[in-house]
Amino acid sequence: MNDAVRDAIGRLVHTREVGADAYPGPVCFKMHNVPSEERARELAAALHAALHGDLEPLNRAVPFTP
């Protein structure tokens, strides 16, 4: 799960949706400059679900694009 979360946060940094100072765990996660409260809540819910074994919300919130 931590690898998937770390990869998703890396994609968010790469697309500049969050600040480059994002911290991808392994115990806590920090993301600055999220564009809106709604997006921050979506990401928080997706991260929470991922940490409990459900990666689908994270895959929807931060889709992989090659």
mmCIF file with all atom_site columns, C-alpha atoms in Angstrom:
data_model
loop_
_atom_site.group_PDB
_atom_site.id
_atom_site.type_symbol
_atom_site.label_atom_id
_atom_site.label_alt_id
_atom_site.label_comp_id
_atom_site.label_asym_id
_atom_site.label_entity_id
_atom_site.label_seq_id
_atom_site.pdbx_PDB_ins_code
_atom_site.Cartn_x
_atom_site.Cartn_y
_atom_site.Cartn_z
_atom_site.occupancy
_atom_site.B_iso_or_equiv
_atom_site.pdbx_formal_charge
_atom_site.auth_seq_id
_atom_site.auth_comp_id
_atom_site.auth_asym_id
_atom_site.auth_atom_id
_atom_site.pdbx_PDB_model_num
ATOM 1  C CA . MET A 1 1  ? 0.000   0.000  0.000   1.00 0.00 ? 1  MET A CA 1
ATOM 2  C CA . ASN A 1 2  ? 2.770   2.429  0.873   1.00 0.00 ? 2  ASN A CA 1
ATOM 3  C CA . ASP A 1 3  ? 4.315   2.021  -2.590  1.00 0.00 ? 3  ASP A CA 1
ATOM 4  C CA . ALA A 1 4  ? 1.004   2.883  -4.251  1.00 0.00 ? 4  ALA A CA 1
ATOM 5  C CA . VAL A 1 5  ? 0.549   5.936  -2.012  1.00 0.00 ? 5  VAL A CA 1
ATOM 6  C CA . ARG A 1 6  ? 4.132   7.080  -2.590  1.00 0.00 ? 6  ARG A CA 1
ATOM 7  C CA . ASP A 1 7  ? 3.689   6.680  -6.373  1.00 0.00 ? 7  ASP A CA 1
ATOM 8  C CA . ALA A 1 8  ? 0.415   8.633  -6.325  1.00 0.00 ? 8  ALA A CA 1
ATOM 9  C CA . ILE A 1 9  ? 1.971   11.493 -4.360  1.00 0.00 ? 9  ILE A CA 1
ATOM 10 C CA . GLY A 1 10 ? 4.880   11.473 -6.798  1.00 0.00 ? 10 GLY A CA 1
ATOM 11 C CA . ARG A 1 11 ? 2.416   11.838 -9.690  1.00 0.00 ? 11 ARG A CA 1
ATOM 12 C CA . LEU A 1 12 ? 0.716   14.752 -7.927  1.00 0.00 ? 12 LEU A CA 1
ATOM 13 C CA . VAL A 1 13 ? 4.084   16.483 -7.501  1.00 0.00 ? 13 VAL A CA 1
ATOM 14 C CA . HIS A 1 14 ? 5.061   15.736 -11.111 1.00 0.00 ? 14 HIS A CA 1
ATOM 15 C CA . THR A 1 15 ? 1.858   17.338 -12.423 1.00 0.00 ? 15 THR A CA 1
ATOM 16 C CA . ARG A 1 16 ? 2.364   20.228 -9.959  1.00 0.00 ? 16 ARG A CA 1
ATOM 17 C CA . GLU A 1 17 ? -1.013  19.665 -8.337  1.00 0.00 ? 17 GLU A CA 1
ATOM 18 C CA . VAL A 1 18 ? 0.735   19.691 -4.958  1.00 0.00 ? 18 VAL A CA 1
ATOM 19 C CA . GLY A 1 19 ? 3.949   21.321 -3.832  1.00 0.00 ? 19 GLY A CA 1
ATOM 20 C CA . ALA A 1 20 ? 7.346   19.735 -4.420  1.00 0.00 ? 20 ALA A CA 1
ATOM 21 C CA . ASP A 1 21 ? 7.800   19.512 -0.645  1.00 0.00 ? 21 ASP A CA 1
ATOM 22 C CA . ALA A 1 22 ? 5.168   16.751 -0.383  1.00 0.00 ? 22 ALA A CA 1
ATOM 23 C CA . TYR A 1 23 ? 6.179   14.015 2.049   1.00 0.00 ? 23 TYR A CA 1
ATOM 24 C CA . PRO A 1 24 ? 5.053   10.498 1.040   1.00 0.00 ? 24 PRO A CA 1
ATOM 25 C CA . GLY A 1 25 ? 5.142   8.616  4.321   1.00 0.00 ? 25 GLY A CA 1
ATOM 26 C CA . PRO A 1 26 ? 5.610   5.857  5.402   1.00 0.00 ? 26 PRO A CA 1
ATOM 27 C CA . VAL A 1 27 ? 3.642   6.867  8.508   1.00 0.00 ? 27 VAL A CA 1
ATOM 28 C CA . CYS A 1 28 ? 2.315   10.323 7.680   1.00 0.00 ? 28 CYS A CA 1
ATOM 29 C CA . PHE A 1 29 ? 1.701   12.164 4.441   1.00 0.00 ? 29 PHE A CA 1
ATOM 30 C CA . LYS A 1 30 ? 1.991   15.898 3.807   1.00 0.00 ? 30 LYS A CA 1
ATOM 31 C CA . MET A 1 31 ? 0.873   17.788 0.735   1.00 0.00 ? 31 MET A CA 1
ATOM 32 C CA . HIS A 1 32 ? 0.955   21.557 0.425   1.00 0.00 ? 32 HIS A CA 1
ATOM 33 C CA . ASN A 1 33 ? -0.677  23.809 -2.164  1.00 0.00 ? 33 ASN A CA 1
ATOM 34 C CA . VAL A 1 34 ? -3.597  21.488 -2.903  1.00 0.00 ? 34 VAL A CA 1
ATOM 35 C CA . PRO A 1 35 ? -5.806  23.578 -5.218  1.00 0.00 ? 35 PRO A CA 1
ATOM 36 C CA . SER A 1 36 ? -9.034  23.413 -3.172  1.00 0.00 ? 36 SER A CA 1
ATOM 37 C CA . GLU A 1 37 ? -10.549 22.096 0.027   1.00 0.00 ? 37 GLU A CA 1
ATOM 38 C CA . GLU A 1 38 ? -12.726 19.745 -2.022  1.00 0.00 ? 38 GLU A CA 1
ATOM 39 C CA . ARG A 1 39 ? -9.655  18.262 -3.726  1.00 0.00 ? 39 ARG A CA 1
ATOM 40 C CA . ALA A 1 40 ? -7.827  18.000 -0.398  1.00 0.00 ? 40 ALA A CA 1
ATOM 41 C CA . ARG A 1 41 ? -10.751 16.060 1.069   1.00 0.00 ? 41 ARG A CA 1
ATOM 42 C CA . GLU A 1 42 ? -10.884 13.770 -1.970  1.00 0.00 ? 42 GLU A CA 1
ATOM 43 C CA . LEU A 1 43 ? -7.170  13.018 -1.656  1.00 0.00 ? 43 LEU A CA 1
ATOM 44 C CA . ALA A 1 44 ? -7.423  12.498 2.107   1.00 0.00 ? 44 ALA A CA 1
ATOM 45 C CA . ALA A 1 45 ? -10.284 10.031 1.688   1.00 0.00 ? 45 ALA A CA 1
ATOM 46 C CA . ALA A 1 46 ? -8.406  8.185  -1.072  1.00 0.00 ? 46 ALA A CA 1
ATOM 47 C CA . LEU A 1 47 ? -5.248  7.972  1.040   1.00 0.00 ? 47 LEU A CA 1
ATOM 48 C CA . HIS A 1 48 ? -7.253  6.733  4.027   1.00 0.00 ? 48 HIS A CA 1
ATOM 49 C CA . ALA A 1 49 ? -8.892  4.015  1.924   1.00 0.00 ? 49 ALA A CA 1
ATOM 50 C CA . ALA A 1 50 ? -5.524  2.992  0.456   1.00 0.00 ? 50 ALA A CA 1
ATOM 51 C CA . LEU A 1 51 ? -4.007  2.601  3.892   1.00 0.00 ? 51 LEU A CA 1
ATOM 52 C CA . HIS A 1 52 ? -6.854  0.218  4.717   1.00 0.00 ? 52 HIS A CA 1
ATOM 53 C CA . GLY A 1 53 ? -6.293  -1.866 1.592   1.00 0.00 ? 53 GLY A CA 1
ATOM 54 C CA . ASP A 1 54 ? -8.675  -0.279 -0.912  1.00 0.00 ? 54 ASP A CA 1
ATOM 55 C CA . LEU A 1 55 ? -6.672  1.279  -3.765  1.00 0.00 ? 55 LEU A CA 1
ATOM 56 C CA . GLU A 1 56 ? -9.643  2.046  -6.031  1.00 0.00 ? 56 GLU A CA 1
ATOM 57 C CA . PRO A 1 57 ? -10.395 5.537  -4.607  1.00 0.00 ? 57 PRO A CA 1
ATOM 58 C CA . LEU A 1 58 ? -6.710  6.428  -4.933  1.00 0.00 ? 58 LEU A CA 1
ATOM 59 C CA . ASN A 1 59 ? -6.622  5.182  -8.523  1.00 0.00 ? 59 ASN A CA 1
ATOM 60 C CA . ARG A 1 60 ? -9.671  7.334  -9.324  1.00 0.00 ? 60 ARG A CA 1
ATOM 61 C CA . ALA A 1 61 ? -8.315  10.394 -7.550  1.00 0.00 ? 61 ALA A CA 1
ATOM 62 C CA . VAL A 1 62 ? -4.799  10.129 -8.997  1.00 0.00 ? 62 VAL A CA 1
ATOM 63 C CA . PRO A 1 63 ? -5.001  8.053  -12.188 1.00 0.00 ? 63 PRO A CA 1
ATOM 64 C CA . PHE A 1 64 ? -1.821  6.654  -13.687 1.00 0.00 ? 64 PHE A CA 1
ATOM 65 C CA . THR A 1 65 ? -0.957  8.285  -16.998 1.00 0.00 ? 65 THR A CA 1
ATOM 66 C CA . PRO A 1 66 ? 2.071   6.930  -18.845 1.00 0.00 ? 66 PRO A CA 1
#
